[in-house]
Amino acid sequence: MRKINEIFYSLQGEGAHAGTPAVFVRFSGCNLKCAFCDTSHESGTEMSDEEIVEEVCKYPCRMVILTGGEPGLWINDALVDLLHKVGKYVSVETNGTQILPEAVDWVTCSPKEGTILRVKHVDEVKVVYLGQDVSPYLLIEAKEHFLQPCSCQNTEEVIEYIKKHPQWRLSLQIHKLINIP
Ligand SMILES: C[S@@+](CC[C@H](N)C(=O)[O-])C[C@H]1O[C@@H](n2cnc3c(N)ncnc32)[C@H](O)[C@@H]1O
Ligand SMILES: Nc1nc2[nH]cc(C(=O)O)c2c(=O)[nH]1
Ligand code: SF4
Ligand SMILES: [Mg+2]
């Protein structure tokens, strides 16, 4: 059984897949307590993998985004395999502190200050920009490196930083701009 905070159908609002329809599976609980965290993820109900897959399959899209909380604390090969068996593409939103199942199709790593990264493979890096030194995160091997404004509040600052450091791309939380989950 896994503690699930919510399962919902929306569009990926962030990063390289922004605009792609996806079912979000939000796991309860996290090993970090970021002051800026925009998600109340602690409450939840216990669900079996079969129940999770049944809920996910109510929606027609291929992409499933495992998030949280910190999904890296809870997910394993069995769940990813089950999602693959029903034809899903498995994406994970992680803070990078945990080792993930290798079969995951897409890893979005959002590293947080003062943490040690244990994730082995990253497809995109997506850093919430609060004026910190983000240059070390460019050393993480990935297809894309995104900076994301914090709660859509400092977009101008992020744009100015990216114009000076063009290795970065802008990730807007488009779901917040268009008022969808
Ligand atoms: C809620 S977290 C869950 C996944 C994982 N714990 C992590 O931090 O990557 C999902 C994404 O939202 C980002 N995020 C959290 N709070 C935010 C905020 N206030 N503004 C912008 N992005 C935020 C995280 O950095 C992460 O990329
Ligand atoms: N639309 C939408 N896109 C998202 N991308 C990552 C999210 C997350 O909370 O992990 C998220 C979210 O909460 N909503
Ligand atoms: S690691 Fe992710 S879920 Fe955990 S507190 Fe930070 S932003 Fe929120
Ligand atoms: Mg979110």
mmCIF file of C-alpha atoms and ligand atoms in Angstrom:
data_model
loop_
_atom_site.group_PDB
_atom_site.id
_atom_site.type_symbol
_atom_site.label_atom_id
_atom_site.label_comp_id
_atom_site.label_asym_id
_atom_site.label_seq_id
_atom_site.Cartn_x
_atom_site.Cartn_y
_atom_site.Cartn_z
ATOM 1 C CA MET A 1 0.000 0.000 0.000
ATOM 2 C CA ARG A 2 1.140 3.539 -0.748
ATOM 3 C CA LYS A 3 -0.119 6.764 0.845
ATOM 4 C CA ILE A 4 -1.573 8.934 -1.896
ATOM 5 C CA ASN A 5 -2.411 12.587 -1.337
ATOM 6 C CA GLU A 6 -4.246 13.066 -4.644
ATOM 7 C CA ILE A 7 -4.594 11.771 -8.177
ATOM 8 C CA PHE A 8 -5.755 14.288 -10.773
ATOM 9 C CA TYR A 9 -5.801 14.908 -14.506
ATOM 10 C CA SER A 10 -4.325 18.153 -15.812
ATOM 11 C CA LEU A 11 -1.587 19.485 -18.093
ATOM 12 C CA GLN A 12 2.064 19.335 -17.088
ATOM 13 C CA GLY A 13 2.601 22.950 -16.149
ATOM 14 C CA GLU A 14 6.384 22.987 -15.807
ATOM 15 C CA GLY A 15 9.593 22.158 -17.664
ATOM 16 C CA ALA A 16 10.147 20.569 -21.057
ATOM 17 C CA HIS A 17 6.779 18.783 -21.152
ATOM 18 C CA ALA A 18 4.714 21.868 -20.275
ATOM 19 C CA GLY A 19 1.350 21.669 -21.996
ATOM 20 C CA THR A 20 1.294 17.861 -22.152
ATOM 21 C CA PRO A 21 -1.816 16.204 -20.686
ATOM 22 C CA ALA A 22 -0.866 14.052 -17.723
ATOM 23 C CA VAL A 23 -2.276 12.222 -14.731
ATOM 24 C CA PHE A 24 -0.566 13.361 -11.536
ATOM 25 C CA VAL A 25 -0.099 10.876 -8.701
ATOM 26 C CA ARG A 26 0.898 12.827 -5.610
ATOM 27 C CA PHE A 27 2.505 10.796 -2.811
ATOM 28 C CA SER A 28 2.184 11.949 0.807
ATOM 29 C CA GLY A 29 5.230 13.042 2.740
ATOM 30 C CA CYS A 30 8.666 14.455 2.050
ATOM 31 C CA ASN A 31 12.133 14.304 3.581
ATOM 32 C CA LEU A 32 12.591 18.071 3.120
ATOM 33 C CA LYS A 33 10.641 21.074 4.339
ATOM 34 C CA CYS A 34 11.327 23.804 1.788
ATOM 35 C CA ALA A 35 10.017 27.108 3.124
ATOM 36 C CA PHE A 36 8.620 27.953 -0.325
ATOM 37 C CA CYS A 37 6.885 24.607 -0.962
ATOM 38 C CA ASP A 38 3.594 25.236 -2.758
ATOM 39 C CA THR A 39 2.052 21.854 -1.932
ATOM 40 C CA SER A 40 0.260 20.511 1.149
ATOM 41 C CA HIS A 41 0.951 16.856 0.636
ATOM 42 C CA GLU A 42 0.838 15.344 4.139
ATOM 43 C CA SER A 43 -2.737 14.048 4.163
ATOM 44 C CA GLY A 44 -3.527 10.957 2.172
ATOM 45 C CA THR A 45 -5.213 7.601 1.826
ATOM 46 C CA GLU A 46 -3.608 4.179 1.500
ATOM 47 C CA MET A 47 -3.976 2.721 -1.988
ATOM 48 C CA SER A 48 -2.740 -0.530 -3.510
ATOM 49 C CA ASP A 49 -0.770 -0.407 -6.766
ATOM 50 C CA GLU A 50 -3.778 -1.938 -8.533
ATOM 51 C CA GLU A 51 -6.032 0.842 -7.201
ATOM 52 C CA ILE A 52 -3.527 3.507 -8.289
ATOM 53 C CA VAL A 53 -3.313 2.041 -11.802
ATOM 54 C CA GLU A 54 -7.106 1.720 -12.014
ATOM 55 C CA GLU A 55 -7.505 5.406 -11.113
ATOM 56 C CA VAL A 56 -4.756 6.460 -13.549
ATOM 57 C CA CYS A 57 -6.417 4.469 -16.347
ATOM 58 C CA LYS A 58 -9.655 6.458 -16.008
ATOM 59 C CA TYR A 59 -7.918 9.167 -18.048
ATOM 60 C CA PRO A 60 -6.969 8.888 -21.724
ATOM 61 C CA CYS A 61 -3.457 10.378 -21.673
ATOM 62 C CA ARG A 62 -0.213 8.398 -21.816
ATOM 63 C CA MET A 63 1.856 10.494 -19.398
ATOM 64 C CA VAL A 64 1.782 9.785 -15.668
ATOM 65 C CA ILE A 65 3.666 12.145 -13.348
ATOM 66 C CA LEU A 66 4.680 10.721 -9.978
ATOM 67 C CA THR A 67 5.136 13.631 -7.578
ATOM 68 C CA GLY A 68 4.543 14.576 -3.996
ATOM 69 C CA GLY A 69 5.813 15.183 -1.453
ATOM 70 C CA GLU A 70 8.856 13.224 -2.473
ATOM 71 C CA PRO A 71 7.965 10.250 -4.701
ATOM 72 C CA GLY A 72 11.534 8.940 -4.482
ATOM 73 C CA LEU A 73 10.790 7.859 -0.906
ATOM 74 C CA TRP A 74 7.921 5.619 -1.968
ATOM 75 C CA ILE A 75 8.126 4.362 -5.551
ATOM 76 C CA ASN A 76 9.722 1.120 -6.731
ATOM 77 C CA ASP A 77 10.149 -1.100 -9.819
ATOM 78 C CA ALA A 78 6.839 -2.897 -9.189
ATOM 79 C CA LEU A 79 4.764 0.282 -9.542
ATOM 80 C CA VAL A 80 6.706 1.539 -12.585
ATOM 81 C CA ASP A 81 6.430 -1.899 -14.251
ATOM 82 C CA LEU A 82 2.673 -1.986 -13.644
ATOM 83 C CA LEU A 83 2.275 1.473 -15.222
ATOM 84 C CA HIS A 84 4.378 0.363 -18.202
ATOM 85 C CA LYS A 85 2.214 -2.759 -18.608
ATOM 86 C CA VAL A 86 -0.848 -0.570 -19.156
ATOM 87 C CA GLY A 87 1.080 1.532 -21.692
ATOM 88 C CA LYS A 88 1.897 4.591 -19.597
ATOM 89 C CA TYR A 89 4.953 6.887 -19.843
ATOM 90 C CA VAL A 90 6.291 7.381 -16.339
ATOM 91 C CA SER A 91 7.683 10.758 -15.351
ATOM 92 C CA VAL A 92 8.931 11.601 -11.851
ATOM 93 C CA GLU A 93 9.265 14.970 -10.100
ATOM 94 C CA THR A 94 11.987 14.569 -7.480
ATOM 95 C CA ASN A 95 14.206 16.626 -5.204
ATOM 96 C CA GLY A 96 16.989 14.212 -6.219
ATOM 97 C CA THR A 97 17.907 13.000 -2.741
ATOM 98 C CA GLN A 98 16.710 9.433 -3.389
ATOM 99 C CA ILE A 99 17.756 6.659 -5.770
ATOM 100 C CA LEU A 100 14.914 6.048 -8.245
ATOM 101 C CA PRO A 101 13.792 2.893 -10.084
ATOM 102 C CA GLU A 102 15.847 2.700 -13.293
ATOM 103 C CA ALA A 103 12.833 2.054 -15.528
ATOM 104 C CA VAL A 104 11.383 5.541 -14.987
ATOM 105 C CA ASP A 105 11.039 7.206 -18.430
ATOM 106 C CA TRP A 106 11.674 10.837 -17.464
ATOM 107 C CA VAL A 107 13.285 12.311 -14.357
ATOM 108 C CA THR A 108 12.753 15.960 -13.440
ATOM 109 C CA CYS A 109 15.189 16.832 -10.686
ATOM 110 C CA SER A 110 14.617 19.962 -8.640
ATOM 111 C CA PRO A 111 17.636 20.111 -6.328
ATOM 112 C CA LYS A 112 17.362 22.018 -3.074
ATOM 113 C CA GLU A 113 20.125 23.946 -1.295
ATOM 114 C CA GLY A 114 22.162 22.002 1.249
ATOM 115 C CA THR A 115 21.116 18.541 0.073
ATOM 116 C CA ILE A 116 23.147 15.670 -1.380
ATOM 117 C CA LEU A 117 21.998 14.316 -4.735
ATOM 118 C CA ARG A 118 21.724 10.536 -5.000
ATOM 119 C CA VAL A 119 19.651 10.355 -8.175
ATOM 120 C CA LYS A 120 21.639 8.576 -10.926
ATOM 121 C CA HIS A 121 19.937 9.748 -14.115
ATOM 122 C CA VAL A 122 18.351 13.146 -14.736
ATOM 123 C CA ASP A 123 16.494 14.241 -17.887
ATOM 124 C CA GLU A 124 15.794 17.810 -16.818
ATOM 125 C CA VAL A 125 16.967 20.003 -13.980
ATOM 126 C CA LYS A 126 14.413 22.525 -12.708
ATOM 127 C CA VAL A 127 15.554 24.879 -9.974
ATOM 128 C CA VAL A 128 13.216 27.183 -8.064
ATOM 129 C CA TYR A 129 15.138 30.446 -8.289
ATOM 130 C CA LEU A 130 15.378 32.549 -5.140
ATOM 131 C CA GLY A 131 18.610 34.393 -5.914
ATOM 132 C CA GLN A 132 20.838 31.529 -4.722
ATOM 133 C CA ASP A 133 24.030 30.457 -6.554
ATOM 134 C CA VAL A 134 22.596 28.078 -9.150
ATOM 135 C CA SER A 135 25.807 27.624 -11.199
ATOM 136 C CA PRO A 136 26.674 24.225 -9.572
ATOM 137 C CA TYR A 137 23.397 22.799 -10.892
ATOM 138 C CA LEU A 138 24.615 23.288 -14.482
ATOM 139 C CA LEU A 139 27.103 20.485 -13.751
ATOM 140 C CA ILE A 140 24.251 17.988 -13.416
ATOM 141 C CA GLU A 141 24.160 16.155 -16.743
ATOM 142 C CA ALA A 142 20.694 16.630 -18.263
ATOM 143 C CA LYS A 143 18.915 17.477 -21.514
ATOM 144 C CA GLU A 144 17.677 20.827 -20.179
ATOM 145 C CA HIS A 145 18.350 23.163 -17.255
ATOM 146 C CA PHE A 146 15.360 25.254 -16.181
ATOM 147 C CA LEU A 147 14.965 28.060 -13.687
ATOM 148 C CA GLN A 148 11.467 28.463 -12.290
ATOM 149 C CA PRO A 149 10.202 31.586 -10.555
ATOM 150 C CA CYS A 150 8.961 31.009 -7.018
ATOM 151 C CA SER A 151 5.142 31.006 -7.014
ATOM 152 C CA CYS A 152 5.194 33.225 -10.158
ATOM 153 C CA GLN A 153 6.417 36.093 -7.928
ATOM 154 C CA ASN A 154 9.926 36.865 -9.257
ATOM 155 C CA THR A 155 9.605 36.202 -12.983
ATOM 156 C CA GLU A 156 11.409 39.444 -13.965
ATOM 157 C CA GLU A 157 14.401 38.539 -11.787
ATOM 158 C CA VAL A 158 14.564 35.067 -13.328
ATOM 159 C CA ILE A 159 14.365 36.470 -16.866
ATOM 160 C CA GLU A 160 17.222 38.910 -16.124
ATOM 161 C CA TYR A 161 19.365 36.086 -14.673
ATOM 162 C CA ILE A 162 18.721 33.832 -17.674
ATOM 163 C CA LYS A 163 19.587 36.593 -20.154
ATOM 164 C CA LYS A 164 22.982 36.866 -18.412
ATOM 165 C CA HIS A 165 23.393 33.063 -18.116
ATOM 166 C CA PRO A 166 21.868 31.658 -21.301
ATOM 167 C CA GLN A 167 22.593 28.012 -20.458
ATOM 168 C CA TRP A 168 19.340 28.223 -18.518
ATOM 169 C CA ARG A 169 15.757 28.173 -19.810
ATOM 170 C CA LEU A 170 12.668 29.653 -18.199
ATOM 171 C CA SER A 171 10.036 27.325 -16.739
ATOM 172 C CA LEU A 172 6.794 29.068 -15.883
ATOM 173 C CA GLN A 173 4.221 27.260 -13.787
ATOM 174 C CA ILE A 174 1.639 27.680 -16.527
ATOM 175 C CA HIS A 175 -1.065 25.849 -14.531
ATOM 176 C CA LYS A 176 -0.958 28.704 -11.996
ATOM 177 C CA LEU A 177 -1.189 31.309 -14.764
ATOM 178 C CA ILE A 178 -4.247 29.691 -16.366
ATOM 179 C CA ASN A 179 -5.841 28.518 -13.112
ATOM 180 C CA ILE A 180 -5.884 24.771 -13.573
ATOM 181 C CA PRO A 181 -4.624 22.106 -11.096
HETATM 182 C C1 LIG B 1 5.918 20.114 -4.904
HETATM 183 S S1 LIG B 1 7.384 19.496 -5.625
HETATM 184 C C2 LIG B 1 7.217 17.733 -5.451
HETATM 185 C C3 LIG B 1 8.369 16.942 -6.019
HETATM 186 C C4 LIG B 1 9.684 16.998 -5.240
HETATM 187 N N1 LIG B 1 9.522 16.990 -3.843
HETATM 188 C C5 LIG B 1 10.512 18.187 -5.689
HETATM 189 O O1 LIG B 1 10.662 19.119 -4.904
HETATM 190 O O2 LIG B 1 10.975 18.161 -6.816
HETATM 191 C C6 LIG B 1 7.086 19.719 -7.397
HETATM 192 C C7 LIG B 1 7.837 20.841 -8.066
HETATM 193 O O3 LIG B 1 7.360 22.089 -7.588
HETATM 194 C C8 LIG B 1 8.444 22.924 -7.336
HETATM 195 N N2 LIG B 1 8.003 23.937 -6.392
HETATM 196 C C9 LIG B 1 7.649 23.757 -5.102
HETATM 197 N N3 LIG B 1 7.238 24.912 -4.551
HETATM 198 C C10 LIG B 1 7.330 25.849 -5.525
HETATM 199 C C11 LIG B 1 7.040 27.245 -5.570
HETATM 200 N N4 LIG B 1 6.568 27.901 -4.511
HETATM 201 N N5 LIG B 1 7.232 27.887 -6.739
HETATM 202 C C12 LIG B 1 7.709 27.239 -7.831
HETATM 203 N N6 LIG B 1 7.995 25.932 -7.842
HETATM 204 C C13 LIG B 1 7.807 25.240 -6.707
HETATM 205 C C14 LIG B 1 9.495 21.962 -6.817
HETATM 206 O O4 LIG B 1 10.797 22.513 -6.838
HETATM 207 C C15 LIG B 1 9.343 20.832 -7.785
HETATM 208 O O5 LIG B 1 10.029 21.093 -8.974
HETATM 209 N N1 LIG B 2 -0.274 21.350 -13.678
HETATM 210 C C1 LIG B 2 0.677 21.003 -12.815
HETATM 211 N N2 LIG B 2 1.907 20.736 -13.300
HETATM 212 C C2 LIG B 2 2.840 20.314 -12.400
HETATM 213 N N3 LIG B 2 4.111 19.932 -12.660
HETATM 214 C C3 LIG B 2 4.686 19.522 -11.518
HETATM 215 C C4 LIG B 2 3.759 19.632 -10.481
HETATM 216 C C5 LIG B 2 4.021 19.126 -9.127
HETATM 217 O O1 LIG B 2 3.389 19.590 -8.160
HETATM 218 O O2 LIG B 2 4.861 18.234 -9.005
HETATM 219 C C6 LIG B 2 2.589 20.163 -11.033
HETATM 220 C C7 LIG B 2 1.291 20.511 -10.527
HETATM 221 O O3 LIG B 2 0.990 20.491 -9.339
HETATM 222 N N4 LIG B 2 0.368 20.895 -11.478
HETATM 223 S S1 SF4 B 3 11.266 18.753 -1.621
HETATM 224 FE FE1 SF4 B 3 9.483 19.183 -2.921
HETATM 225 S S2 SF4 B 3 7.662 18.460 -1.797
HETATM 226 FE FE2 SF4 B 3 9.399 18.457 -0.369
HETATM 227 S S3 SF4 B 3 9.161 20.393 0.687
HETATM 228 FE FE3 SF4 B 3 10.585 20.762 -1.019
HETATM 229 S S4 SF4 B 3 9.305 21.420 -2.774
HETATM 230 FE FE4 SF4 B 3 7.933 20.560 -1.209
HETATM 231 MG MG MG B 4 2.635 21.564 -8.069
#
